[in-house]
Amino acid sequence: MIDITLTINGEKRQFAVNAGETLLELLRREGYKSVKKGCESGDCGACTVVLNGRAVTSCIVFAVKADGGTVLTAEGLETNGKLHPIQEAFLEEGAVQCGYCTPGMEMATYDLLSHNANPSVTEIKEALSGNLCRCTGYVKQVKAVKTAAKKLTKEAK
Amino acid sequence: MSQSQLTNYVRPSKLAEALAQFREGGKSARYVGGGADVARTLPSDVTTLIDLCALNLSSIEERHEGIVIGATATLNEVLESESVAKVCGGVIAEMMCKVGSPLLRNIATIGGTLASAHSWSDVIPLLLVLDARVTLYEGESHTLSLGDLYTLRGQLADSILTSVTIPASGPGDYAAFHKFSRTAYDIALLNCACYVHMEAGRCTEARIATGGTPRLAARLPQVEEALRGEALSDAVIEKVARIAQDTTETANDKRASGQYRKQLVYAGVKRCLQQIVEKLEARR
């Protein structure tokens, strides 16, 4: 076992992990169930988390690699019981159906909006291109990201 | 999926240490960059991973020899780099945004991509035509062309790829990349990259490569020769694209037939050169 330290959703924690364990496996066994297990080959995006500021598919990141880093999952988006503007926007725009892809989409959105406050539709589609959704037609997610961008800009003022 | 066969994961902070660990591990050891590839597939005899990401090799710098990209810079860091954007009007970013998804590009490193040498890699053909050089460490550092890296691959097994250098481009340098796939997310059925140096309306230097034939990307010397001294007219483009089709060996695999790939070689060279013509016209 290898000892690692991670800051997850603002909380510094220590874990003992196996050499071949993925970040996805670690997060789920520690109760971060918003991080979904999908394809486990980096194709579907259901396991997306923000690692050191960038969205990654946690199923193809070794847990050891994240040592010393910061991880944000969908559990960490809300503050004091209030949903994050990205989560609100996904609800308002009806971008959630079965919900399996939603946390991953939100984390990809989080990365996008922290680097680009007012993305174009093309930029949104590009940012979400690694997150598959089998319920919807992606139209509502794109709208949700636009709405989230507006909410965050308003909040920042 | 968890690679349960792994018993050891080390993160050396010095090159000499990494090399010693690799030599000690023998067949059971493997270097890892971002690890995206390794987390998915790993030969059953590998039990030790030597992670190169703690070696402080992720900077991107403009030096006199060109843009020097550290091996553990992620593909997205390369895509977003203002220094890299200066190469041939930003052609590297144009290619990079067709590699997988941003989620993958935040994990995969440029060194890992070059070292794993997938035949369908989009990065390799473009860096071949941009005349990229790689620096390897095996006790001491030495530099060789990316093409030589693949020719000499068998003899370089324990070397650590530490950086890739792309020559700075000047006026007259143009490059283009084309990928054939259903979506950018898919692995290329075939890809093609072209570089030309133009002087007084004529091409004085040309480098063309195609990948996913389904072999590893390689240059097309006969096409390059045919382009030298020519203006990029429709007739010349048609002629050299046909030469590419006739002289490039293609084969069948699960993704596409060799016969179809022949057509793609023709179309790939043609589209790259047409893109370059558009870029030339935009400059005027």
Short mmCIF file of C-alpha atoms in Angstrom, two decimals:
data_model
loop_
_atom_site.label_atom_id
_atom_site.label_comp_id
_atom_site.label_asym_id
_atom_site.label_seq_id
_atom_site.Cartn_x
_atom_site.Cartn_y
_atom_site.Cartn_z
CA MET A 1 0.00 0.00 0.00
CA ILE A 2 1.12 3.55 -0.69
CA ASP A 3 0.22 6.49 1.55
CA ILE A 4 -1.12 9.54 -0.22
CA THR A 5 -2.64 12.86 0.82
CA LEU A 6 -5.46 14.44 -1.13
CA THR A 7 -7.52 17.55 -0.61
CA ILE A 8 -11.00 16.49 -1.63
CA ASN A 9 -13.71 19.18 -1.76
CA GLY A 10 -11.59 21.35 0.53
CA GLU A 11 -10.92 18.64 3.10
CA LYS A 12 -7.37 17.30 3.48
CA ARG A 13 -7.41 13.52 3.84
CA GLN A 14 -4.93 10.65 3.93
CA PHE A 15 -5.39 7.32 2.25
CA ALA A 16 -3.52 4.10 1.74
CA VAL A 17 -3.93 2.96 -1.86
CA ASN A 18 -2.85 0.04 -4.00
CA ALA A 19 -0.28 0.70 -6.72
CA GLY A 20 -2.76 -0.01 -9.50
CA GLU A 21 -5.83 1.61 -7.95
CA THR A 22 -7.53 4.35 -9.95
CA LEU A 23 -8.71 7.68 -8.59
CA LEU A 24 -12.27 6.62 -9.48
CA GLU A 25 -12.01 3.52 -7.31
CA LEU A 26 -10.55 5.46 -4.40
CA LEU A 27 -13.21 8.18 -4.56
CA ARG A 28 -16.11 5.72 -4.73
CA ARG A 29 -14.85 3.56 -1.89
CA GLU A 30 -14.47 6.70 0.20
CA GLY A 31 -18.11 7.60 -0.42
CA TYR A 32 -17.89 10.17 -3.21
CA LYS A 33 -20.68 8.46 -5.11
CA SER A 34 -21.34 11.36 -7.49
CA VAL A 35 -18.30 10.03 -9.32
CA LYS A 36 -19.90 7.41 -11.56
CA LYS A 37 -18.30 4.26 -12.84
CA GLY A 38 -19.12 3.97 -16.53
CA CYS A 39 -16.82 2.61 -19.21
CA GLU A 40 -13.65 2.53 -17.08
CA SER A 41 -11.62 3.28 -20.18
CA GLY A 42 -11.75 7.07 -20.34
CA ASP A 43 -14.40 7.17 -23.03
CA CYS A 44 -17.71 8.11 -21.39
CA GLY A 45 -16.85 10.89 -18.93
CA ALA A 46 -19.23 9.69 -16.15
CA CYS A 47 -16.29 9.65 -13.69
CA THR A 48 -15.11 13.21 -14.46
CA VAL A 49 -13.65 15.14 -11.52
CA VAL A 50 -11.61 18.33 -11.39
CA LEU A 51 -8.05 17.41 -10.46
CA ASN A 52 -5.71 20.34 -9.76
CA GLY A 53 -8.06 22.66 -11.61
CA ARG A 54 -8.62 20.56 -14.73
CA ALA A 55 -11.37 18.09 -15.60
CA VAL A 56 -10.15 14.52 -16.02
CA THR A 57 -11.72 11.09 -16.34
CA SER A 58 -10.78 9.64 -12.94
CA CYS A 59 -11.02 6.05 -14.22
CA ILE A 60 -7.74 6.41 -16.12
CA VAL A 61 -5.82 8.37 -13.49
CA PHE A 62 -3.87 6.32 -10.96
CA ALA A 63 -4.78 7.35 -7.41
CA VAL A 64 -1.08 7.61 -6.52
CA LYS A 65 -0.70 10.23 -9.23
CA ALA A 66 -3.12 12.54 -7.45
CA ASP A 67 -0.97 12.54 -4.28
CA GLY A 68 -0.59 16.06 -2.92
CA GLY A 69 -3.25 17.35 -5.28
CA THR A 70 -6.73 18.81 -4.96
CA VAL A 71 -9.85 17.05 -6.17
CA LEU A 72 -13.28 18.57 -6.66
CA THR A 73 -16.28 16.28 -7.14
CA ALA A 74 -19.94 17.21 -7.60
CA GLU A 75 -20.40 16.76 -3.82
CA GLY A 76 -18.07 19.74 -3.37
CA LEU A 77 -20.00 22.08 -5.66
CA GLU A 78 -22.73 23.11 -3.22
CA THR A 79 -22.04 25.41 -0.31
CA ASN A 80 -24.09 25.38 2.93
CA GLY A 81 -26.83 23.35 1.32
CA LYS A 82 -27.15 25.74 -1.60
CA LEU A 83 -26.63 24.33 -5.06
CA HIS A 84 -23.82 25.71 -7.20
CA PRO A 85 -24.98 27.89 -10.12
CA ILE A 86 -23.86 25.12 -12.51
CA GLN A 87 -26.13 22.62 -10.71
CA GLU A 88 -29.02 25.12 -10.65
CA ALA A 89 -28.61 25.73 -14.37
CA PHE A 90 -28.65 22.00 -15.18
CA LEU A 91 -31.92 21.64 -13.22
CA GLU A 92 -33.54 24.76 -14.67
CA GLU A 93 -32.74 23.84 -18.25
CA GLY A 94 -33.89 20.24 -17.82
CA ALA A 95 -30.41 18.96 -18.66
CA VAL A 96 -30.84 16.08 -16.22
CA GLN A 97 -32.72 12.92 -17.15
CA CYS A 98 -31.45 9.68 -15.64
CA GLY A 99 -28.67 11.70 -14.04
CA TYR A 100 -25.83 9.26 -14.56
CA CYS A 101 -23.79 11.60 -16.76
CA THR A 102 -24.77 14.77 -14.88
CA PRO A 103 -22.02 15.02 -12.22
CA GLY A 104 -19.36 14.42 -14.88
CA MET A 105 -20.90 17.02 -17.18
CA GLU A 106 -21.01 19.51 -14.32
CA MET A 107 -17.35 18.97 -13.52
CA ALA A 108 -16.38 19.41 -17.19
CA THR A 109 -18.50 22.60 -17.14
CA TYR A 110 -16.71 23.75 -13.97
CA ASP A 111 -13.32 23.44 -15.71
CA LEU A 112 -14.62 25.25 -18.80
CA LEU A 113 -16.20 28.16 -16.90
CA SER A 114 -13.20 28.65 -14.66
CA HIS A 115 -11.05 29.20 -17.74
CA ASN A 116 -13.61 30.85 -20.02
CA ALA A 117 -16.38 32.93 -18.42
CA ASN A 118 -18.39 33.36 -21.62
CA PRO A 119 -17.90 30.36 -23.90
CA SER A 120 -19.41 30.09 -27.38
CA VAL A 121 -21.67 27.17 -28.30
CA THR A 122 -18.74 25.59 -30.16
CA GLU A 123 -16.51 25.94 -27.11
CA ILE A 124 -19.20 24.40 -24.89
CA LYS A 125 -19.64 21.45 -27.25
CA GLU A 126 -15.88 20.98 -27.37
CA ALA A 127 -15.62 21.09 -23.55
CA LEU A 128 -18.41 18.52 -23.15
CA SER A 129 -17.21 16.30 -26.00
CA GLY A 130 -15.79 13.75 -23.57
CA ASN A 131 -19.07 13.35 -21.64
CA LEU A 132 -21.57 10.99 -23.18
CA CYS A 133 -25.30 11.20 -22.43
CA ARG A 134 -27.66 8.49 -23.67
CA CYS A 135 -30.93 10.13 -22.60
CA THR A 136 -30.86 13.59 -24.10
CA GLY A 137 -29.74 15.16 -27.33
CA TYR A 138 -27.12 17.37 -25.65
CA VAL A 139 -29.11 20.51 -26.54
CA LYS A 140 -30.23 21.09 -22.97
CA GLN A 141 -26.75 20.64 -21.54
CA VAL A 142 -25.38 23.25 -23.92
CA LYS A 143 -28.17 25.61 -22.81
CA ALA A 144 -27.42 24.77 -19.17
CA VAL A 145 -23.77 25.72 -19.57
CA LYS A 146 -24.81 29.04 -21.18
CA THR A 147 -27.19 29.69 -18.29
CA ALA A 148 -24.54 28.70 -15.74
CA ALA A 149 -22.09 31.11 -17.36
CA LYS A 150 -24.64 33.94 -17.03
CA LYS A 151 -25.37 33.06 -13.40
CA LEU A 152 -21.68 32.97 -12.51
CA THR A 153 -20.96 36.27 -14.29
CA LYS A 154 -23.87 37.88 -12.41
CA GLU A 155 -22.61 36.44 -9.12
CA ALA A 156 -19.11 37.78 -9.75
CA LYS A 157 -20.43 41.36 -10.19
CA MET B 1 -10.07 -0.51 -14.28
CA SER B 2 -7.68 -1.18 -11.43
CA GLN B 3 -4.42 -2.73 -12.57
CA SER B 4 -4.25 -5.24 -9.75
CA GLN B 5 -1.06 -6.86 -11.06
CA LEU B 6 0.89 -3.74 -10.06
CA THR B 7 2.83 -4.08 -6.84
CA ASN B 8 4.97 -0.99 -7.03
CA TYR B 9 4.41 2.60 -8.13
CA VAL B 10 7.38 4.92 -7.76
CA ARG B 11 7.69 8.62 -8.41
CA PRO B 12 11.39 9.44 -8.70
CA SER B 13 12.42 13.09 -8.56
CA LYS B 14 15.74 12.63 -10.42
CA LEU B 15 16.37 11.25 -13.89
CA ALA B 16 19.28 9.06 -12.72
CA GLU B 17 17.04 7.56 -10.06
CA ALA B 18 14.28 6.82 -12.59
CA LEU B 19 16.74 5.15 -14.96
CA ALA B 20 18.23 3.03 -12.16
CA GLN B 21 14.76 1.93 -11.06
CA PHE B 22 13.88 1.02 -14.63
CA ARG B 23 17.08 -0.97 -15.13
CA GLU B 24 16.56 -2.74 -11.83
CA GLY B 25 12.98 -3.65 -12.72
CA GLY B 26 13.91 -5.10 -16.10
CA LYS B 27 10.90 -6.46 -17.97
CA SER B 28 8.60 -5.92 -15.02
CA ALA B 29 9.11 -2.13 -15.06
CA ARG B 30 7.53 0.46 -17.25
CA TYR B 31 7.78 4.23 -17.46
CA VAL B 32 4.54 6.13 -17.19
CA GLY B 33 3.70 9.72 -18.12
CA GLY B 34 0.05 10.71 -17.70
CA GLY B 35 -0.83 7.04 -17.38
CA ALA B 36 -4.04 7.20 -19.41
CA ASP B 37 -2.84 4.42 -21.70
CA VAL B 38 -1.32 2.30 -18.96
CA ALA B 39 -4.45 2.50 -16.79
CA ARG B 40 -6.37 0.86 -19.62
CA THR B 41 -3.95 -1.71 -20.94
CA LEU B 42 -0.82 -3.11 -19.42
CA PRO B 43 1.23 -6.17 -20.43
CA SER B 44 0.71 -8.88 -17.82
CA ASP B 45 4.41 -9.03 -16.85
CA VAL B 46 4.57 -5.37 -15.76
CA THR B 47 4.43 -4.99 -11.97
CA THR B 48 6.29 -1.71 -11.41
CA LEU B 49 5.39 1.70 -12.78
CA ILE B 50 7.95 4.47 -12.80
CA ASP B 51 6.04 7.73 -12.94
CA LEU B 52 8.03 10.46 -14.71
CA CYS B 53 5.73 13.31 -13.68
CA ALA B 54 7.72 14.23 -10.54
CA LEU B 55 10.85 14.93 -12.62
CA ASN B 56 9.82 18.52 -13.24
CA LEU B 57 9.74 18.09 -17.00
CA SER B 58 6.51 19.86 -17.86
CA SER B 59 7.65 23.34 -18.88
CA ILE B 60 7.21 24.80 -22.36
CA GLU B 61 9.96 27.23 -23.30
CA GLU B 62 11.06 29.23 -26.32
CA ARG B 63 14.79 28.75 -26.80
CA HIS B 64 17.14 29.45 -29.70
CA GLU B 65 16.78 25.85 -30.97
CA GLY B 66 13.00 26.16 -31.00
CA ILE B 67 9.98 25.55 -28.78
CA VAL B 68 11.09 23.06 -26.15
CA ILE B 69 8.17 21.10 -24.70
CA GLY B 70 8.86 19.08 -21.56
CA ALA B 71 7.83 15.44 -21.84
CA THR B 72 5.26 15.57 -19.06
CA ALA B 73 3.39 18.63 -20.37
CA THR B 74 -0.19 17.49 -20.98
CA LEU B 75 -1.67 17.60 -24.46
CA ASN B 76 -4.00 20.40 -23.29
CA GLU B 77 -1.04 22.41 -21.99
CA VAL B 78 0.52 22.05 -25.45
CA LEU B 79 -2.78 22.99 -27.08
CA GLU B 80 -3.15 26.12 -24.93
CA SER B 81 0.50 27.24 -25.08
CA GLU B 82 1.11 30.65 -26.66
CA SER B 83 4.66 29.59 -27.55
CA VAL B 84 3.45 26.48 -29.38
CA ALA B 85 0.85 28.61 -31.18
CA LYS B 86 3.69 30.44 -32.96
CA VAL B 87 4.59 27.33 -34.94
CA CYS B 88 3.16 27.52 -38.49
CA GLY B 89 0.13 29.63 -37.59
CA GLY B 90 -1.08 27.44 -34.73
CA VAL B 91 -1.22 24.14 -36.60
CA ILE B 92 -0.35 22.13 -33.49
CA ALA B 93 -3.46 23.37 -31.67
CA GLU B 94 -5.54 22.65 -34.80
CA MET B 95 -4.35 19.05 -34.64
CA MET B 96 -4.46 18.72 -30.86
CA CYS B 97 -8.14 19.64 -30.55
CA LYS B 98 -8.86 16.54 -32.67
CA VAL B 99 -7.10 14.25 -30.18
CA GLY B 100 -9.63 12.54 -27.91
CA SER B 101 -11.58 14.78 -25.52
CA PRO B 102 -10.38 17.62 -23.29
CA LEU B 103 -10.75 15.20 -20.35
CA LEU B 104 -8.20 12.87 -21.91
CA ARG B 105 -5.93 15.72 -23.01
CA ASN B 106 -5.73 16.90 -19.39
CA ILE B 107 -4.19 13.52 -18.51
CA ALA B 108 -2.16 12.38 -21.53
CA THR B 109 1.33 13.83 -21.85
CA ILE B 110 3.26 14.71 -24.99
CA GLY B 111 6.14 12.42 -23.96
CA GLY B 112 3.82 9.50 -23.28
CA THR B 113 2.13 10.05 -26.63
CA LEU B 114 5.42 10.05 -28.55
CA ALA B 115 6.90 7.14 -26.58
CA SER B 116 3.89 4.86 -26.84
CA ALA B 117 4.03 5.32 -30.64
CA HIS B 118 0.50 4.32 -31.53
CA SER B 119 0.17 3.87 -35.27
CA TRP B 120 -2.98 5.98 -35.32
CA SER B 121 -1.47 8.85 -33.31
CA ASP B 122 -2.47 12.28 -34.63
CA VAL B 123 0.44 13.95 -32.87
CA ILE B 124 3.23 11.92 -34.50
CA PRO B 125 2.66 12.67 -38.21
CA LEU B 126 2.41 16.42 -37.57
CA LEU B 127 5.52 16.52 -35.38
CA LEU B 128 7.36 14.46 -38.01
CA VAL B 129 6.69 17.05 -40.70
CA LEU B 130 7.49 19.91 -38.32
CA ASP B 131 10.97 18.34 -38.00
CA ALA B 132 10.64 17.79 -34.25
CA ARG B 133 13.63 16.50 -32.31
CA VAL B 134 13.46 14.55 -29.10
CA THR B 135 15.87 14.57 -26.19
CA LEU B 136 16.51 11.26 -24.48
CA TYR B 137 18.24 10.52 -21.22
CA GLU B 138 20.15 7.34 -20.56
CA GLY B 139 22.84 8.47 -18.12
CA GLU B 140 23.46 11.48 -20.32
CA SER B 141 21.20 13.40 -22.64
CA HIS B 142 21.27 13.26 -26.39
CA THR B 143 19.02 14.57 -29.09
CA LEU B 144 17.78 12.90 -32.24
CA SER B 145 15.08 13.47 -34.82
CA LEU B 146 11.62 12.09 -34.10
CA GLY B 147 11.96 9.94 -37.23
CA ASP B 148 15.19 8.41 -35.89
CA LEU B 149 13.50 7.75 -32.55
CA TYR B 150 11.17 5.33 -34.31
CA THR B 151 13.86 3.81 -36.54
CA LEU B 152 16.11 3.16 -33.55
CA ARG B 153 13.32 2.30 -31.14
CA GLY B 154 14.56 -1.22 -30.37
CA GLN B 155 17.89 0.10 -29.10
CA LEU B 156 16.45 2.84 -26.91
CA ALA B 157 14.35 0.73 -24.59
CA ASP B 158 15.57 2.16 -21.28
CA SER B 159 15.94 5.79 -22.41
CA ILE B 160 13.69 8.41 -20.88
CA LEU B 161 12.19 10.89 -23.32
CA THR B 162 12.66 14.23 -21.57
CA SER B 163 11.56 16.80 -24.12
CA VAL B 164 10.55 17.46 -27.70
CA THR B 165 11.81 20.48 -29.60
CA ILE B 166 9.94 22.00 -32.50
CA PRO B 167 11.90 24.44 -34.67
CA ALA B 168 10.49 27.97 -34.62
CA SER B 169 8.83 28.85 -37.90
CA GLY B 170 9.45 31.89 -40.02
CA PRO B 171 7.79 33.62 -42.97
CA GLY B 172 7.04 31.12 -45.72
CA ASP B 173 6.50 28.21 -43.35
CA TYR B 174 3.07 26.61 -43.60
CA ALA B 175 1.63 23.39 -42.27
CA ALA B 176 -1.68 21.58 -42.17
CA PHE B 177 -3.16 18.45 -40.65
CA HIS B 178 -6.13 16.33 -41.61
CA LYS B 179 -7.71 13.50 -39.67
CA PHE B 180 -10.21 11.03 -41.08
CA SER B 181 -12.56 9.75 -38.39
CA ARG B 182 -16.28 9.79 -37.70
CA THR B 183 -15.79 12.19 -34.81
CA ALA B 184 -12.69 13.86 -33.37
CA TYR B 185 -13.11 11.52 -30.43
CA ASP B 186 -12.58 8.44 -32.58
CA ILE B 187 -9.22 6.98 -33.43
CA ALA B 188 -8.12 8.06 -36.91
CA LEU B 189 -8.84 5.76 -39.85
CA LEU B 190 -5.90 7.60 -41.36
CA ASN B 191 -4.32 10.99 -40.87
CA CYS B 192 -2.06 13.23 -42.87
CA ALA B 193 0.23 16.18 -42.16
CA CYS B 194 2.04 18.50 -44.57
CA TYR B 195 4.66 21.18 -44.11
CA VAL B 196 5.94 23.42 -46.89
CA HIS B 197 8.33 26.31 -47.10
CA MET B 198 7.24 28.80 -49.77
CA GLU B 199 9.48 31.28 -51.51
CA ALA B 200 8.33 33.53 -54.37
CA GLY B 201 5.20 31.40 -54.81
CA ARG B 202 7.09 28.12 -55.03
CA CYS B 203 7.59 25.34 -52.60
CA THR B 204 11.30 25.07 -51.75
CA GLU B 205 10.94 22.46 -49.04
CA ALA B 206 8.20 19.94 -48.32
CA ARG B 207 7.62 17.33 -45.68
CA ILE B 208 4.57 15.09 -45.78
CA ALA B 209 3.60 12.22 -43.51
CA THR B 210 0.67 9.93 -43.11
CA GLY B 211 -0.29 7.80 -40.13
CA GLY B 212 -2.70 4.99 -39.39
CA THR B 213 -2.04 3.34 -42.74
CA PRO B 214 -2.42 1.26 -40.37
CA ARG B 215 1.32 1.38 -39.69
CA LEU B 216 3.08 4.03 -37.61
CA ALA B 217 3.20 7.44 -39.28
CA ALA B 218 5.96 7.83 -41.85
CA ARG B 219 7.17 10.46 -44.29
CA LEU B 220 6.34 10.19 -48.00
CA PRO B 221 9.68 11.04 -49.69
CA GLN B 222 8.45 10.66 -53.27
CA VAL B 223 5.64 13.14 -52.69
CA GLU B 224 8.01 15.56 -50.98
CA GLU B 225 10.40 15.33 -53.95
CA ALA B 226 7.58 15.91 -56.43
CA LEU B 227 6.50 19.08 -54.60
CA ARG B 228 9.90 20.75 -54.47
CA GLY B 229 10.18 23.71 -56.83
CA GLU B 230 6.49 23.67 -57.65
CA ALA B 231 3.75 26.25 -57.11
CA LEU B 232 0.73 24.89 -55.24
CA SER B 233 -1.61 24.90 -58.25
CA ASP B 234 -4.65 22.62 -58.47
CA ALA B 235 -2.81 20.52 -61.06
CA VAL B 236 0.27 20.09 -58.86
CA ILE B 237 -1.84 19.20 -55.83
CA GLU B 238 -3.75 16.63 -57.88
CA LYS B 239 -0.51 15.17 -59.22
CA VAL B 240 1.25 14.82 -55.88
CA ALA B 241 -1.88 13.46 -54.16
CA ARG B 242 -1.97 10.72 -56.82
CA ILE B 243 1.73 9.99 -56.22
CA ALA B 244 0.94 9.68 -52.50
CA GLN B 245 -1.88 7.27 -53.24
CA ASP B 246 0.31 5.18 -55.57
CA THR B 247 3.41 5.03 -53.38
CA THR B 248 1.96 4.65 -49.88
CA GLU B 249 1.57 1.13 -48.61
CA THR B 250 -1.73 0.58 -46.83
CA ALA B 251 -3.29 -2.48 -45.25
CA ASN B 252 -6.55 -3.77 -43.81
CA ASP B 253 -7.38 -3.78 -40.14
CA LYS B 254 -10.61 -3.69 -38.12
CA ARG B 255 -11.03 0.03 -38.73
CA ALA B 256 -10.74 0.23 -42.51
CA SER B 257 -9.62 -1.65 -45.59
CA GLY B 258 -6.30 -1.00 -47.26
CA GLN B 259 -8.12 -0.06 -50.44
CA TYR B 260 -10.20 2.57 -48.65
CA ARG B 261 -7.08 3.88 -46.95
CA LYS B 262 -5.47 4.38 -50.39
CA GLN B 263 -8.31 6.78 -51.22
CA LEU B 264 -7.80 8.48 -47.86
CA VAL B 265 -4.09 9.02 -48.52
CA TYR B 266 -5.02 10.78 -51.76
CA ALA B 267 -7.72 12.85 -50.08
CA GLY B 268 -5.56 13.60 -47.03
CA VAL B 269 -2.63 14.98 -49.01
CA LYS B 270 -4.99 16.95 -51.22
CA ARG B 271 -6.91 18.47 -48.29
CA CYS B 272 -3.75 19.37 -46.39
CA LEU B 273 -2.28 21.13 -49.42
CA GLN B 274 -5.59 22.87 -50.11
CA GLN B 275 -5.63 24.08 -46.50
CA ILE B 276 -2.13 25.45 -47.02
CA VAL B 277 -3.29 27.27 -50.17
CA GLU B 278 -6.12 28.82 -48.13
CA LYS B 279 -3.63 29.86 -45.46
CA LEU B 280 -1.38 31.39 -48.13
CA GLU B 281 -4.29 33.32 -49.59
CA ALA B 282 -5.35 34.53 -46.15
CA ARG B 283 -1.88 35.98 -45.67
CA ARG B 284 -2.05 38.03 -48.84
#
